[in-house]
Structure formats: C-alpha cells, structure tokens
PDB file of C-alpha atoms and ligand atoms in Angstrom:
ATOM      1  CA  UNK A 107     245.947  99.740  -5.506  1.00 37.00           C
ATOM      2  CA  UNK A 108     245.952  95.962  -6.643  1.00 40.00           C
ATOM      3  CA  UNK A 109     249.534  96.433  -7.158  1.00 42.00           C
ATOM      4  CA  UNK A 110     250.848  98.331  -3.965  1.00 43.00           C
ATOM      5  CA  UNK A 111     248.689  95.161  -1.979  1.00 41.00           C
ATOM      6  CA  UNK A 112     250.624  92.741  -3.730  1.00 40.00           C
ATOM      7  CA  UNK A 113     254.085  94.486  -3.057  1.00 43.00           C
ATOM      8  CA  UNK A 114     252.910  94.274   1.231  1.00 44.00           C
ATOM      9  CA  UNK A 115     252.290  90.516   0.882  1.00 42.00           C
ATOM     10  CA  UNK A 116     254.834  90.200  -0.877  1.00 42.00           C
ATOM     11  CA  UNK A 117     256.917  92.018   1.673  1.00 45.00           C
ATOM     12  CA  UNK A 118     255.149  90.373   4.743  1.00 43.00           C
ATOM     13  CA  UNK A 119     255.929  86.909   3.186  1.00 38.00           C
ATOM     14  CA  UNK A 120     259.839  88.129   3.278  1.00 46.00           C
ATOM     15  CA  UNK A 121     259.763  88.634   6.854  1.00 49.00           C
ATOM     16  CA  UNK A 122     257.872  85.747   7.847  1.00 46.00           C
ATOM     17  CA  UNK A 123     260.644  84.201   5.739  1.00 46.00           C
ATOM     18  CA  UNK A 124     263.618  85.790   7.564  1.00 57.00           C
ATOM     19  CA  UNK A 125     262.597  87.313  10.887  1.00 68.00           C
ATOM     20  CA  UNK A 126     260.084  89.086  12.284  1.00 81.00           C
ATOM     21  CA  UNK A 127     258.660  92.484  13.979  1.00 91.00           C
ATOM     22  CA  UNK A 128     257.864  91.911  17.539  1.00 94.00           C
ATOM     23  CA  UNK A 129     254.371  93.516  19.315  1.00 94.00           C
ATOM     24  CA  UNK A 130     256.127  94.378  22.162  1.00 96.00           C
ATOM     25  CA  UNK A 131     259.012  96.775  20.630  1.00 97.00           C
ATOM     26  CA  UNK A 132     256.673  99.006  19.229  1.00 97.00           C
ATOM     27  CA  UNK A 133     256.801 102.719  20.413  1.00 98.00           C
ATOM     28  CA  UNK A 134     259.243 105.031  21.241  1.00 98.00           C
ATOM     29  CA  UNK A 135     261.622 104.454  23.715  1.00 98.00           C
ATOM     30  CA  UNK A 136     264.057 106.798  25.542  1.00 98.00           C
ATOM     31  CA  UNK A 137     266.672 106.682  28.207  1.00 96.00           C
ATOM     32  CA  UNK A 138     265.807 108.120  31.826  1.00 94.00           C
ATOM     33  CA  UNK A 139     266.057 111.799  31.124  1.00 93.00           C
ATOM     34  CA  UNK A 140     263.162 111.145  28.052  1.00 96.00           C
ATOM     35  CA  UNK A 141     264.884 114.585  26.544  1.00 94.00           C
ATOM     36  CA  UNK A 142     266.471 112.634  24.064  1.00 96.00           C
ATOM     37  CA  UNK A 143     263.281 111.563  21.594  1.00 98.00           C
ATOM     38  CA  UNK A 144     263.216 110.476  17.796  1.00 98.00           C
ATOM     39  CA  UNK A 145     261.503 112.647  15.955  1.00 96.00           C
ATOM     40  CA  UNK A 146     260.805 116.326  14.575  1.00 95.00           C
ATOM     41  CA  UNK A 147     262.075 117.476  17.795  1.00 96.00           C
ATOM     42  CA  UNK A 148     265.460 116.174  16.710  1.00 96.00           C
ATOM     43  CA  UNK A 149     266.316 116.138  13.362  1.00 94.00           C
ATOM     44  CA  UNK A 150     265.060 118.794  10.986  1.00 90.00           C
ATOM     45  CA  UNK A 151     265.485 116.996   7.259  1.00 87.00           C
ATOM     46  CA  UNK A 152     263.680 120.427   5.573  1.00 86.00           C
ATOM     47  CA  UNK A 153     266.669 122.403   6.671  1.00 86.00           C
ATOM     48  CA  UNK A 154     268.802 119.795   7.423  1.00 88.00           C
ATOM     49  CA  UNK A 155     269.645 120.261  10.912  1.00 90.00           C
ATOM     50  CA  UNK A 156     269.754 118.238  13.858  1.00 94.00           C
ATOM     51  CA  UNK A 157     267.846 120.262  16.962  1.00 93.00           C
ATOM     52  CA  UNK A 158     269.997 119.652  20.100  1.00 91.00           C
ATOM     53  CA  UNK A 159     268.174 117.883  23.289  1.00 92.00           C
ATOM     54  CA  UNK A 160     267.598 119.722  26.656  1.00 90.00           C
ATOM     55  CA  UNK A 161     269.559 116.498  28.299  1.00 90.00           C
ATOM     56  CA  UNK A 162     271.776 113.908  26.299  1.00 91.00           C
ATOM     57  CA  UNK A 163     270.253 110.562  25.870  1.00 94.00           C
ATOM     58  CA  UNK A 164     269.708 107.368  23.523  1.00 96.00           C
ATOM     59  CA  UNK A 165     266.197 107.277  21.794  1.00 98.00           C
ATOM     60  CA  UNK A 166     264.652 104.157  19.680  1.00 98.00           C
ATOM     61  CA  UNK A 167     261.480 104.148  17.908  1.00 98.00           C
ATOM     62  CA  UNK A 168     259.593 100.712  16.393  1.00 98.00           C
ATOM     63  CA  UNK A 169     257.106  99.848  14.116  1.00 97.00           C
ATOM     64  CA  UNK A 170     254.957  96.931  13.781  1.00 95.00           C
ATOM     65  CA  UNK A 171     256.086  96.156  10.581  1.00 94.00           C
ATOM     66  CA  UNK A 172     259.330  96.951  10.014  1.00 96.00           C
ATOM     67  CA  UNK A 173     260.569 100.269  10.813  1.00 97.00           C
ATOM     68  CA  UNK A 174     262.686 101.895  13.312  1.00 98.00           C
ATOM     69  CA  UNK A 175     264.793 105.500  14.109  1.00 98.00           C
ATOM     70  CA  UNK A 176     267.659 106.202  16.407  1.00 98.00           C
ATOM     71  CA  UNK A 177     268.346 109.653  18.080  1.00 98.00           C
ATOM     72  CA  UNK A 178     271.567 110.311  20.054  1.00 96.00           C
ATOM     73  CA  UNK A 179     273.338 112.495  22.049  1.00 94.00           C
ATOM     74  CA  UNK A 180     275.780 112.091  24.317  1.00 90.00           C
ATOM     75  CA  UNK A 181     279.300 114.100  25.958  1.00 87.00           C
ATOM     76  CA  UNK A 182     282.430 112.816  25.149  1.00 85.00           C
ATOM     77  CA  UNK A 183     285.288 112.601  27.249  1.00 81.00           C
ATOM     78  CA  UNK A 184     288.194 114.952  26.757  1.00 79.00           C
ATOM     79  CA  UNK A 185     291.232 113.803  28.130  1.00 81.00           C
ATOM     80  CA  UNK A 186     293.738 116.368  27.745  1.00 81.00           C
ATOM     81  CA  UNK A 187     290.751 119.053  29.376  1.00 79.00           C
ATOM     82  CA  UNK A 188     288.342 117.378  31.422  1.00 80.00           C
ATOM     83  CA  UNK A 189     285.945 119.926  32.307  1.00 80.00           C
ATOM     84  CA  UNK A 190     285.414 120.933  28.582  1.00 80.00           C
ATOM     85  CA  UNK A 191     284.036 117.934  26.750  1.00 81.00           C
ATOM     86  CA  UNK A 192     282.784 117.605  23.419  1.00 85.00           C
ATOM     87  CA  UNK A 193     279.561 116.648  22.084  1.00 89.00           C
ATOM     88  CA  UNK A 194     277.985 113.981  19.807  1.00 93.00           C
ATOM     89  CA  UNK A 195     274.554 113.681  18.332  1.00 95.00           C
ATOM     90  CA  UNK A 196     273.771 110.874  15.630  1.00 96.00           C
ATOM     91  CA  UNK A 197     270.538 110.558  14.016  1.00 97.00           C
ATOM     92  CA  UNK A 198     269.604 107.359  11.785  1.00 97.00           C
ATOM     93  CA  UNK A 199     266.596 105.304  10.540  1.00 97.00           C
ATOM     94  CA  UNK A 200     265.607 102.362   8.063  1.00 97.00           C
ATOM     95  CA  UNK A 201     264.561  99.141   8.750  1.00 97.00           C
ATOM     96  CA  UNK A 202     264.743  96.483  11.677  1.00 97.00           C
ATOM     97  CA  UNK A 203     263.839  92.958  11.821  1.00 96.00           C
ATOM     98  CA  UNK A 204     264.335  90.468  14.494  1.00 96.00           C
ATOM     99  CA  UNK A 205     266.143  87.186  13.743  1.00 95.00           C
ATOM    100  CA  UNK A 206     265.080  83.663  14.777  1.00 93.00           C
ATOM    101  CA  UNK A 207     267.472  83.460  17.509  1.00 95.00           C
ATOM    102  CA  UNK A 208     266.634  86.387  19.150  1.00 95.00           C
ATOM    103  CA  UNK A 209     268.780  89.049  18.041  1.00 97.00           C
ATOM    104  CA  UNK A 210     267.969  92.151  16.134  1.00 97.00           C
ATOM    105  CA  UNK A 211     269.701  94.109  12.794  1.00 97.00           C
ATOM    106  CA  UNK A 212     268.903  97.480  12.507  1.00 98.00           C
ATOM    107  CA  UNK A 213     269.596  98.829   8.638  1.00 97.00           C
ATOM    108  CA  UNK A 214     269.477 102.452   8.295  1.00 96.00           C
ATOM    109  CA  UNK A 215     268.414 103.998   4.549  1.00 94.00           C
ATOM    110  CA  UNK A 216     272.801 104.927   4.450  1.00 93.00           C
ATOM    111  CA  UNK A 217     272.235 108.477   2.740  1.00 90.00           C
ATOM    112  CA  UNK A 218     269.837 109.644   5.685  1.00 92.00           C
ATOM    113  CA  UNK A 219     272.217 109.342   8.683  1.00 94.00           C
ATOM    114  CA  UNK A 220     273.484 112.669  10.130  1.00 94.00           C
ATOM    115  CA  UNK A 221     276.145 112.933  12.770  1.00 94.00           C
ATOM    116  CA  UNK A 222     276.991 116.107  14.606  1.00 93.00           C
ATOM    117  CA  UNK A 223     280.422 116.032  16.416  1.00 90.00           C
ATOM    118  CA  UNK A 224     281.425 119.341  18.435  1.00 87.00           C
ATOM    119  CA  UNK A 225     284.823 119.199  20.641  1.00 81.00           C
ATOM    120  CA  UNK A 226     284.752 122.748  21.627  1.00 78.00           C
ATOM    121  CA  UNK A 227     287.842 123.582  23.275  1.00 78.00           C
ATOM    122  CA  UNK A 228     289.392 121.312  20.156  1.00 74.00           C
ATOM    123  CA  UNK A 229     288.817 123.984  17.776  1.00 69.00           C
ATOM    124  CA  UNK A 230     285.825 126.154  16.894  1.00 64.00           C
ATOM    125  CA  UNK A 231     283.669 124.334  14.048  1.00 74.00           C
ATOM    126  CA  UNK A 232     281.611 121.754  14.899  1.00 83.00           C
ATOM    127  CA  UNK A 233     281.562 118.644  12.120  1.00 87.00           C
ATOM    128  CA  UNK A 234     278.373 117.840  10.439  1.00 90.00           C
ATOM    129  CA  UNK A 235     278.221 114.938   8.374  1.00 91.00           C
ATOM    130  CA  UNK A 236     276.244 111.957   6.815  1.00 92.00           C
ATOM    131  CA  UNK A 237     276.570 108.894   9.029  1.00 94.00           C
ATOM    132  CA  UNK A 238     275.392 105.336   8.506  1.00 95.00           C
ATOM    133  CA  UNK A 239     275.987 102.440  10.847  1.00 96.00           C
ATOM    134  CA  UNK A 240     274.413  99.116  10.720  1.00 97.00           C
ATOM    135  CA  UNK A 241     273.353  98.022  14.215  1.00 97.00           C
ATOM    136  CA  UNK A 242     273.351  94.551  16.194  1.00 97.00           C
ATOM    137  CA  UNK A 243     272.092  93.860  19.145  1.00 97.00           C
ATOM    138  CA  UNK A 244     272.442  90.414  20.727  1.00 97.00           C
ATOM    139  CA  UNK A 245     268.528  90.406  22.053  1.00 97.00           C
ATOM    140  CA  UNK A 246     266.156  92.241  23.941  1.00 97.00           C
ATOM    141  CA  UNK A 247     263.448  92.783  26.720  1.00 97.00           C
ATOM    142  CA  UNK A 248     260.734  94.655  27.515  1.00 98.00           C
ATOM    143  CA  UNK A 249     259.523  94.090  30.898  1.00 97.00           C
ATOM    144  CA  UNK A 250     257.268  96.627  33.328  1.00 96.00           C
ATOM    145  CA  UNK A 251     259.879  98.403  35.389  1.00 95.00           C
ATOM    146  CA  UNK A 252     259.926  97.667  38.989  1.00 93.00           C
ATOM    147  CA  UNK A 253     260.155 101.218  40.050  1.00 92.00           C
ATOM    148  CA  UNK A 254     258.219 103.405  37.808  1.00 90.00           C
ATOM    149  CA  UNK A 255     255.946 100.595  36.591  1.00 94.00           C
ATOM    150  CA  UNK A 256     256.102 102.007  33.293  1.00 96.00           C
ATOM    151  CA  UNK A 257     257.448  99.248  29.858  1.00 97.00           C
ATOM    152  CA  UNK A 258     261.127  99.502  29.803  1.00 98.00           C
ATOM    153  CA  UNK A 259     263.572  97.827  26.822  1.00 98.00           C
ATOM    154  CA  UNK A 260     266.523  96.071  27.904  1.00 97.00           C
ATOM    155  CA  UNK A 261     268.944  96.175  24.704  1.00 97.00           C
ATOM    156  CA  UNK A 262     272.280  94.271  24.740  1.00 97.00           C
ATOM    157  CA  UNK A 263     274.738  95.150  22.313  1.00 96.00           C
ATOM    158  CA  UNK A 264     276.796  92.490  19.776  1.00 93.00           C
ATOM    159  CA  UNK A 265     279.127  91.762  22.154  1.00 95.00           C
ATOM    160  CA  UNK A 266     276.514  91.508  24.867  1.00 95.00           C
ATOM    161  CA  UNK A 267     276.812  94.516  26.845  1.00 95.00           C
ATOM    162  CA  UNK A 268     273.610  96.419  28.294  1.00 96.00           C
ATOM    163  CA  UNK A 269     272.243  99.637  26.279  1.00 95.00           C
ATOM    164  CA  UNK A 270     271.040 101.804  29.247  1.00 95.00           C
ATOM    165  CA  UNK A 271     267.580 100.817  30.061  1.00 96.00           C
ATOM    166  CA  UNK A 272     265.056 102.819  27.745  1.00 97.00           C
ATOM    167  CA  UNK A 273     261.708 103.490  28.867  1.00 97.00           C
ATOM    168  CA  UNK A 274     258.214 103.881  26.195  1.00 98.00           C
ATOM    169  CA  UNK A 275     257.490 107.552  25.995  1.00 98.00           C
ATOM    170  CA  UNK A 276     255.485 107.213  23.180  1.00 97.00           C
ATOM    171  CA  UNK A 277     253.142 104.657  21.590  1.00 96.00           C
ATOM    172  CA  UNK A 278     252.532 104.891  18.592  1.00 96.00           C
ATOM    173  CA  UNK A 279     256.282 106.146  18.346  1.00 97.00           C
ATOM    174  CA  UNK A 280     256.914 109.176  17.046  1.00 97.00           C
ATOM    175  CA  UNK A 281     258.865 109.052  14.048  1.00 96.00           C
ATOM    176  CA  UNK A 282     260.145 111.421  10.664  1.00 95.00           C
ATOM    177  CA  UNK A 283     258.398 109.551   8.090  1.00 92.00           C
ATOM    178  CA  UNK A 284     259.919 106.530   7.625  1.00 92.00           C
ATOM    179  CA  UNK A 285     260.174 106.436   4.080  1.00 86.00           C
ATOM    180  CA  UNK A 286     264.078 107.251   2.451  1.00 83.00           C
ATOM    181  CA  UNK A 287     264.135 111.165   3.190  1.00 78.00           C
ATOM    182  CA  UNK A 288     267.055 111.928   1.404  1.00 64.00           C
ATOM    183  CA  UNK A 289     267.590 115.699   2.367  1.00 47.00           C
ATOM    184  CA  UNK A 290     270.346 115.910  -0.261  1.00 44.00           C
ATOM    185  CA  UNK A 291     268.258 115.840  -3.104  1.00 45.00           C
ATOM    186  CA  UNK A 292     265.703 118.897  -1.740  1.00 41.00           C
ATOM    187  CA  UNK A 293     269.139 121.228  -0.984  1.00 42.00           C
ATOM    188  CA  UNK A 294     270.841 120.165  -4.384  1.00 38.00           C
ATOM    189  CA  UNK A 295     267.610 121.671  -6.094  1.00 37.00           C
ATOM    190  CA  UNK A 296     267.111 124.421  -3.591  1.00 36.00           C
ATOM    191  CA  UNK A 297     270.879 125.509  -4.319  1.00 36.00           C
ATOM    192  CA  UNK A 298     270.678 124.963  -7.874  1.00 33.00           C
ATOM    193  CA  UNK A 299     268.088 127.535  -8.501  1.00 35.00           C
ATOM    194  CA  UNK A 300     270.188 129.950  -6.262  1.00 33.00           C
ATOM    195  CA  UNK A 301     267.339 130.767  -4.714  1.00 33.00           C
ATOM    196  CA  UNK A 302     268.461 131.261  -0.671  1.00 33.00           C
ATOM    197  CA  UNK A 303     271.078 129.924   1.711  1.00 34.00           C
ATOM    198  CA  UNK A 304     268.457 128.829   4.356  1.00 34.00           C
ATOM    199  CA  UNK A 305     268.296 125.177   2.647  1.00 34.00           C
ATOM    200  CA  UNK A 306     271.993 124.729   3.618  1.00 39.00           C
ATOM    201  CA  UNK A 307     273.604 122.194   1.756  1.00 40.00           C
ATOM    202  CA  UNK A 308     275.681 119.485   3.833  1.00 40.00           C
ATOM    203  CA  UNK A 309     278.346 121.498   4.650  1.00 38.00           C
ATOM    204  CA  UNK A 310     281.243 119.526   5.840  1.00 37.00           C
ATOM    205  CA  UNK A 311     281.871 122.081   8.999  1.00 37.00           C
ATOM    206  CA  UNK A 312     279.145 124.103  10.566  1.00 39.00           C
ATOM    207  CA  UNK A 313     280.496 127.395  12.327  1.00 36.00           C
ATOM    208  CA  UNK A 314     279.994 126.415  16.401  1.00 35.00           C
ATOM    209  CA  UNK A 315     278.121 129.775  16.790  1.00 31.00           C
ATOM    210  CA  UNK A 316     275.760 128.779  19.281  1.00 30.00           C
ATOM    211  CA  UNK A 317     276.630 131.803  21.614  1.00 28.00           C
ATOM    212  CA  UNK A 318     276.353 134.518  18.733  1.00 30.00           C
ATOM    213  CA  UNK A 319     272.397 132.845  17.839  1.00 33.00           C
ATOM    214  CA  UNK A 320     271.843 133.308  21.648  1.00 32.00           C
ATOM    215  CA  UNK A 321     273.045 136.997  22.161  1.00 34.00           C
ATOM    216  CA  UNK A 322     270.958 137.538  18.892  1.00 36.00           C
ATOM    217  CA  UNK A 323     268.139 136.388  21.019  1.00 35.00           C
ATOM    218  CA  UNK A 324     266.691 133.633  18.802  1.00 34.00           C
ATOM    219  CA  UNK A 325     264.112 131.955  19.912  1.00 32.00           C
ATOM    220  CA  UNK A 326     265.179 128.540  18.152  1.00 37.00           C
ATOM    221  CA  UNK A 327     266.304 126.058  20.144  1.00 35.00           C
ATOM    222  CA  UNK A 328     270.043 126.044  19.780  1.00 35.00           C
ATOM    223  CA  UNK A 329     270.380 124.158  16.340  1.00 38.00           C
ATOM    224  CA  UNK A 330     273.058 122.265  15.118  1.00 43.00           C
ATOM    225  CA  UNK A 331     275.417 124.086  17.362  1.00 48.00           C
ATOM    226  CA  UNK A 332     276.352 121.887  20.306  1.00 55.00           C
ATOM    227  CA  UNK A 333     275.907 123.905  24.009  1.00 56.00           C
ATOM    228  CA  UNK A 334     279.439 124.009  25.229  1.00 54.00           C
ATOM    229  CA  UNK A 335     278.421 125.336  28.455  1.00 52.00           C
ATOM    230  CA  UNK A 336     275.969 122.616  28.803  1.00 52.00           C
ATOM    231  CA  UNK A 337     278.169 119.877  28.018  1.00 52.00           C
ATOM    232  CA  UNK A 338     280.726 121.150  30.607  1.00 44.00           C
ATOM    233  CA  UNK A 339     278.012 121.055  33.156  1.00 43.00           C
ATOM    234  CA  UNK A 340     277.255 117.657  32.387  1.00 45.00           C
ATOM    235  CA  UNK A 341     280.905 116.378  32.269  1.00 41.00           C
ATOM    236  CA  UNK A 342     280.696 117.705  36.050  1.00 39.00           C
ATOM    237  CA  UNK A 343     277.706 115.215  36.390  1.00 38.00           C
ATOM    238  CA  UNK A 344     278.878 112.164  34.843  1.00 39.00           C
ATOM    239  CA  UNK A 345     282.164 111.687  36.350  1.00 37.00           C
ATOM    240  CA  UNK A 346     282.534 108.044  37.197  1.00 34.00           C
ATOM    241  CA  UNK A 347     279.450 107.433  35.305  1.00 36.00           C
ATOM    242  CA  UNK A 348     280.746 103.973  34.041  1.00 36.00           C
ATOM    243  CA  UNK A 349     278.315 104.541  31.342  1.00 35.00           C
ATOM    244  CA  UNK A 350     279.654 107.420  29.509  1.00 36.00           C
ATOM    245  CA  UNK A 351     281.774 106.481  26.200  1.00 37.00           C
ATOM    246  CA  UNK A 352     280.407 102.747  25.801  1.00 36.00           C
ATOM    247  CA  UNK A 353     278.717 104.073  22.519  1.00 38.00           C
ATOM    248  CA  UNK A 354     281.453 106.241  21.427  1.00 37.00           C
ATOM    249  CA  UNK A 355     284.779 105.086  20.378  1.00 36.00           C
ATOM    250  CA  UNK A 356     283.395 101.728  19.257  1.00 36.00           C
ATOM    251  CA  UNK A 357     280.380 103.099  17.496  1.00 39.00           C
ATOM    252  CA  UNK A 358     282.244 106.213  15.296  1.00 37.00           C
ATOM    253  CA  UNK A 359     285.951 105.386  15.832  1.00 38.00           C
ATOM    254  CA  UNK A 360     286.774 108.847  16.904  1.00 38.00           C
ATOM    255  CA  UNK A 361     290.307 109.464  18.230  1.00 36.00           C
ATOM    256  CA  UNK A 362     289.576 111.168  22.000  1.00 35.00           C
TER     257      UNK A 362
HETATM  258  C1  NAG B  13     278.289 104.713   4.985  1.00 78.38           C
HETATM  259  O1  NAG B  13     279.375 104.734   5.902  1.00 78.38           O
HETATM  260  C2  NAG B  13     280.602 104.299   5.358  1.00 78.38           C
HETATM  261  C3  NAG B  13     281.616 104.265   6.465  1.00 78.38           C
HETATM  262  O2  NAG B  13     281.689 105.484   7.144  1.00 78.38           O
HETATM  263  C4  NAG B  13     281.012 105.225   4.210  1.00 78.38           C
HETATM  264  O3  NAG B  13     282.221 104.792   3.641  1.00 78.38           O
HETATM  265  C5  NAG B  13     279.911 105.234   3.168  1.00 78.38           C
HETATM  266  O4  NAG B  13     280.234 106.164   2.157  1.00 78.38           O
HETATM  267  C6  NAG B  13     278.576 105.612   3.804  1.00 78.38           C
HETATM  268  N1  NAG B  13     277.520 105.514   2.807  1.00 78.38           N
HETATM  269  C7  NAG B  13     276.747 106.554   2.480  1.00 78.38           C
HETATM  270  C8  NAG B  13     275.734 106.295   1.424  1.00 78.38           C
HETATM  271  O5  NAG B  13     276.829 107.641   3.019  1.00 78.38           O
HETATM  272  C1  NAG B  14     258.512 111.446  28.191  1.00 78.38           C
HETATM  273  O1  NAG B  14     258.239 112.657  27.531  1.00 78.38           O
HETATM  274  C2  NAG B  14     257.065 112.645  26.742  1.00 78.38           C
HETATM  275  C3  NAG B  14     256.994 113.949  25.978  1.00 78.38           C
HETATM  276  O2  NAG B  14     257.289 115.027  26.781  1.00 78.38           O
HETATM  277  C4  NAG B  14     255.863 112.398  27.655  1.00 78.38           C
HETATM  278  O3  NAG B  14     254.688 112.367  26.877  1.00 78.38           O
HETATM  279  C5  NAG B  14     256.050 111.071  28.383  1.00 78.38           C
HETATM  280  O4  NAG B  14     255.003 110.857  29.282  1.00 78.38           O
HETATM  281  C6  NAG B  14     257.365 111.053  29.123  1.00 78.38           C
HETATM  282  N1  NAG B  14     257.575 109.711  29.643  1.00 78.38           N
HETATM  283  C7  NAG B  14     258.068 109.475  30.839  1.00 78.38           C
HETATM  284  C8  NAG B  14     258.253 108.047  31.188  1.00 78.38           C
HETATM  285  O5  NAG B  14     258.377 110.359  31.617  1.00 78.38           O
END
C-alpha cells in the first residue's frame, strides 16, 4: 500500500513536471455518427478481435490522470474501382499528456495496437496486424456545441489541420482497462497448451469471410471481417466528402 502511494506521487510529481491532464478532456468522445466508440464494443483483446462499428467514425477516450484510447474506422478510397472501397479500423491506447504550450502527445503501450485493413475487391483476405503510432496534435477545444448543445472536442492535427469535431458520449469514458493488455502473451499460452483455435493467435491475414459467418446465421456482430457491402454503400455517401482520407495515407502509409 505505502509503496503503490509513493509510486502515484511520484508519478503525479512527473506530470506536474512535464505537462499535464486537462478536466475538460475527460470522457469519451466520438464523431457525429457516435457508432464508432472506444471500448469492449470495439476491440475484443480475449479473442483478439476488433468488432466492426454499425457506421465508420473516429473515437477518443480521456482520463484525468493520464490515460487515453483511440478507436477507428473509416473507408478508403479505391481508385482504380470506386464503388468498391476498402476498409480500415485501428485500435490503440497508452498514455497522453498535454504540453505547456498547448499541444498534446498521445503514446500508445506499442504491442497493444491492432489495425484491420480490408480492400475487398483487392484480393480476398483482410490484413490484421499490430499497429502503433505515436500521435500529435497541435491543441485542442472543448466548447458546448452551438447546435446540439452537447461538449464537443475540436482536435487539430501536427500540421494544424481539424480532426472532425467529436462530441462526449460518455463520461466517465468508457475504456478496455487501461493497463498494458498485451493479448499476445494470453494466445502464446493458450496455443502452447494446444488446447483450441478460438484464442487465435495474430495471424498475419484473416480470411474476409464475413458473408459465409452471415449465411451461417451468427448472431455476432460481424467480427474482424470488414462489411464489403457496407463500405460500398458508404463510398456512395461520402463522395466529395473532403473529409475522407485525411487520416489515411499520412497516418499508415498505405499505397491506394
Ligand atoms: C511499432 O511500429 C513500428 C513501425 O510500424 C514497427 O517497426 C515496430 O515494430 C512497432 N513496435 C511494436 C512493439 O509493435
Ligand atoms: C452516443 O451513444 C451512446 C451509447 O449508445 C449514448 O449513451 C449517447 O447518449 C450518445 N451520444 C450522443 C451525443 O448521441
């Protein structure tokens, strides 16, 4: 007890030293569908999987001292076939802190980051791998929106550029735990005693059998297999939509 007190001042006097964790960034924030929410409801770390959203969106949950998590989902553009674009969903969390001139550094626990990349008319697997990326953003606000008078966060990337407005959906955010999760460790074990395939380990390409789990008539919300059909309805939606790719080339330096 004495010890684990003396390890939080210790810690608290670190981030007085260095930065801070604002009041007002606390919760759990999520773009204007509020589909796309960190959390259980996203990534699975028992079996691994990340749980695709009803509607694609950008998620960020806070803590008051020191946490945060990062769901994401969003279409990507597919030149050579427009109306079949692929998919992207990135989960991520660690720590945050906010620097004394204003901006914010986001440092995710590297081995915890999952990625889920699905072009389906590029080929039939989807690509499921670990994914860590270290986040800036220039500064931030959260102000009460002017039209559903609800808190919305304003974040601008590095570079300055606006992160579509997020909106709280939750507060207390709702987060995994926030401790280092490190699924690997549970499926090394699991597939070390031989014991089952249902703790699958990290395979480098998951089969994109979405359809064949729906026929089947499970009841699980498609999992780790990106909804092509979906995605190709939502391509029809967002043409024009300036918005689209700003995360995506930059972010995972994917070739489109
Ligand atoms: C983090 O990402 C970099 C760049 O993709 C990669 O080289 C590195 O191995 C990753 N680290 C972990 C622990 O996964
Ligand atoms: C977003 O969704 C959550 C969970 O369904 C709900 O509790 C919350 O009120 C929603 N927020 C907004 C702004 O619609």
């Amino acid at each position: 007890m004495k010890y684990s007190i003396a390890g939080l001042a210790g810690l608290a006097a670190f981030a007085t030293a260095q930065g801070t964790w604002p009041s007002d960034l606390v919760g759990t924030w999520s773009t204007k569908s509020n589909k796309t929410l960190t959390g259980p409801g996203f990534f699975d770390p028992l079996n691994d999987e990340l749980i695709e959203p009803s509607r694609t969106g950008i998620s960020y949950s806070f803590t008051d001292d020191g946490y945060y998590e990062s769901a994401y989902y969003r279409a990507i553009a597919n030149p050579t076939s427009p109306d079949c674009p692929g998919g992207i969903m990135q989960w991520q969390h660690g720590k945050f802190v906010k620097n004394a001139d204003g901006s914010l550094t986001l440092e995710p626990f590297k081995v915890d980051g999952r990625q889920l990349l699905s072009k389906p008319c590029d080929g039939k697997n989807a690509i499921y791998t670990r994914y860590n990326q270290t986040e800036t953003f220039q500064k931030y606000e959260v102000l009460t929106d002017p039209y559903h008078n609800i808190p919305r966060l304003n974040l601008y990337q590095f570079d300055g550029s606006p992160v579509n407005p997020m909106y709280l959906a939750f507060s207390p955010p709702q987060m995994l735990p926030t401790s280092t999760l490190n699924p690997m460790q549970a499926t090394a074990s699991a597939s070390a005693t031989g014991k089952s395939n249902s703790k699958r380990g990290l395979d480098p390409e998951v089969p994109l059998g979405w359809k064949v789990e729906l026929e089947k008539g499970s009841t699980q919300q498609v999992v780790q297999h990106i909804n092509a059909d979906r995605l190709w309805w939502l391509g029809l939606g967002m043409t024009g939509f300036g918005g689209l790719l700003y995360m995506g080339p930059r972010r995972l330096g994917i070739r489109l």
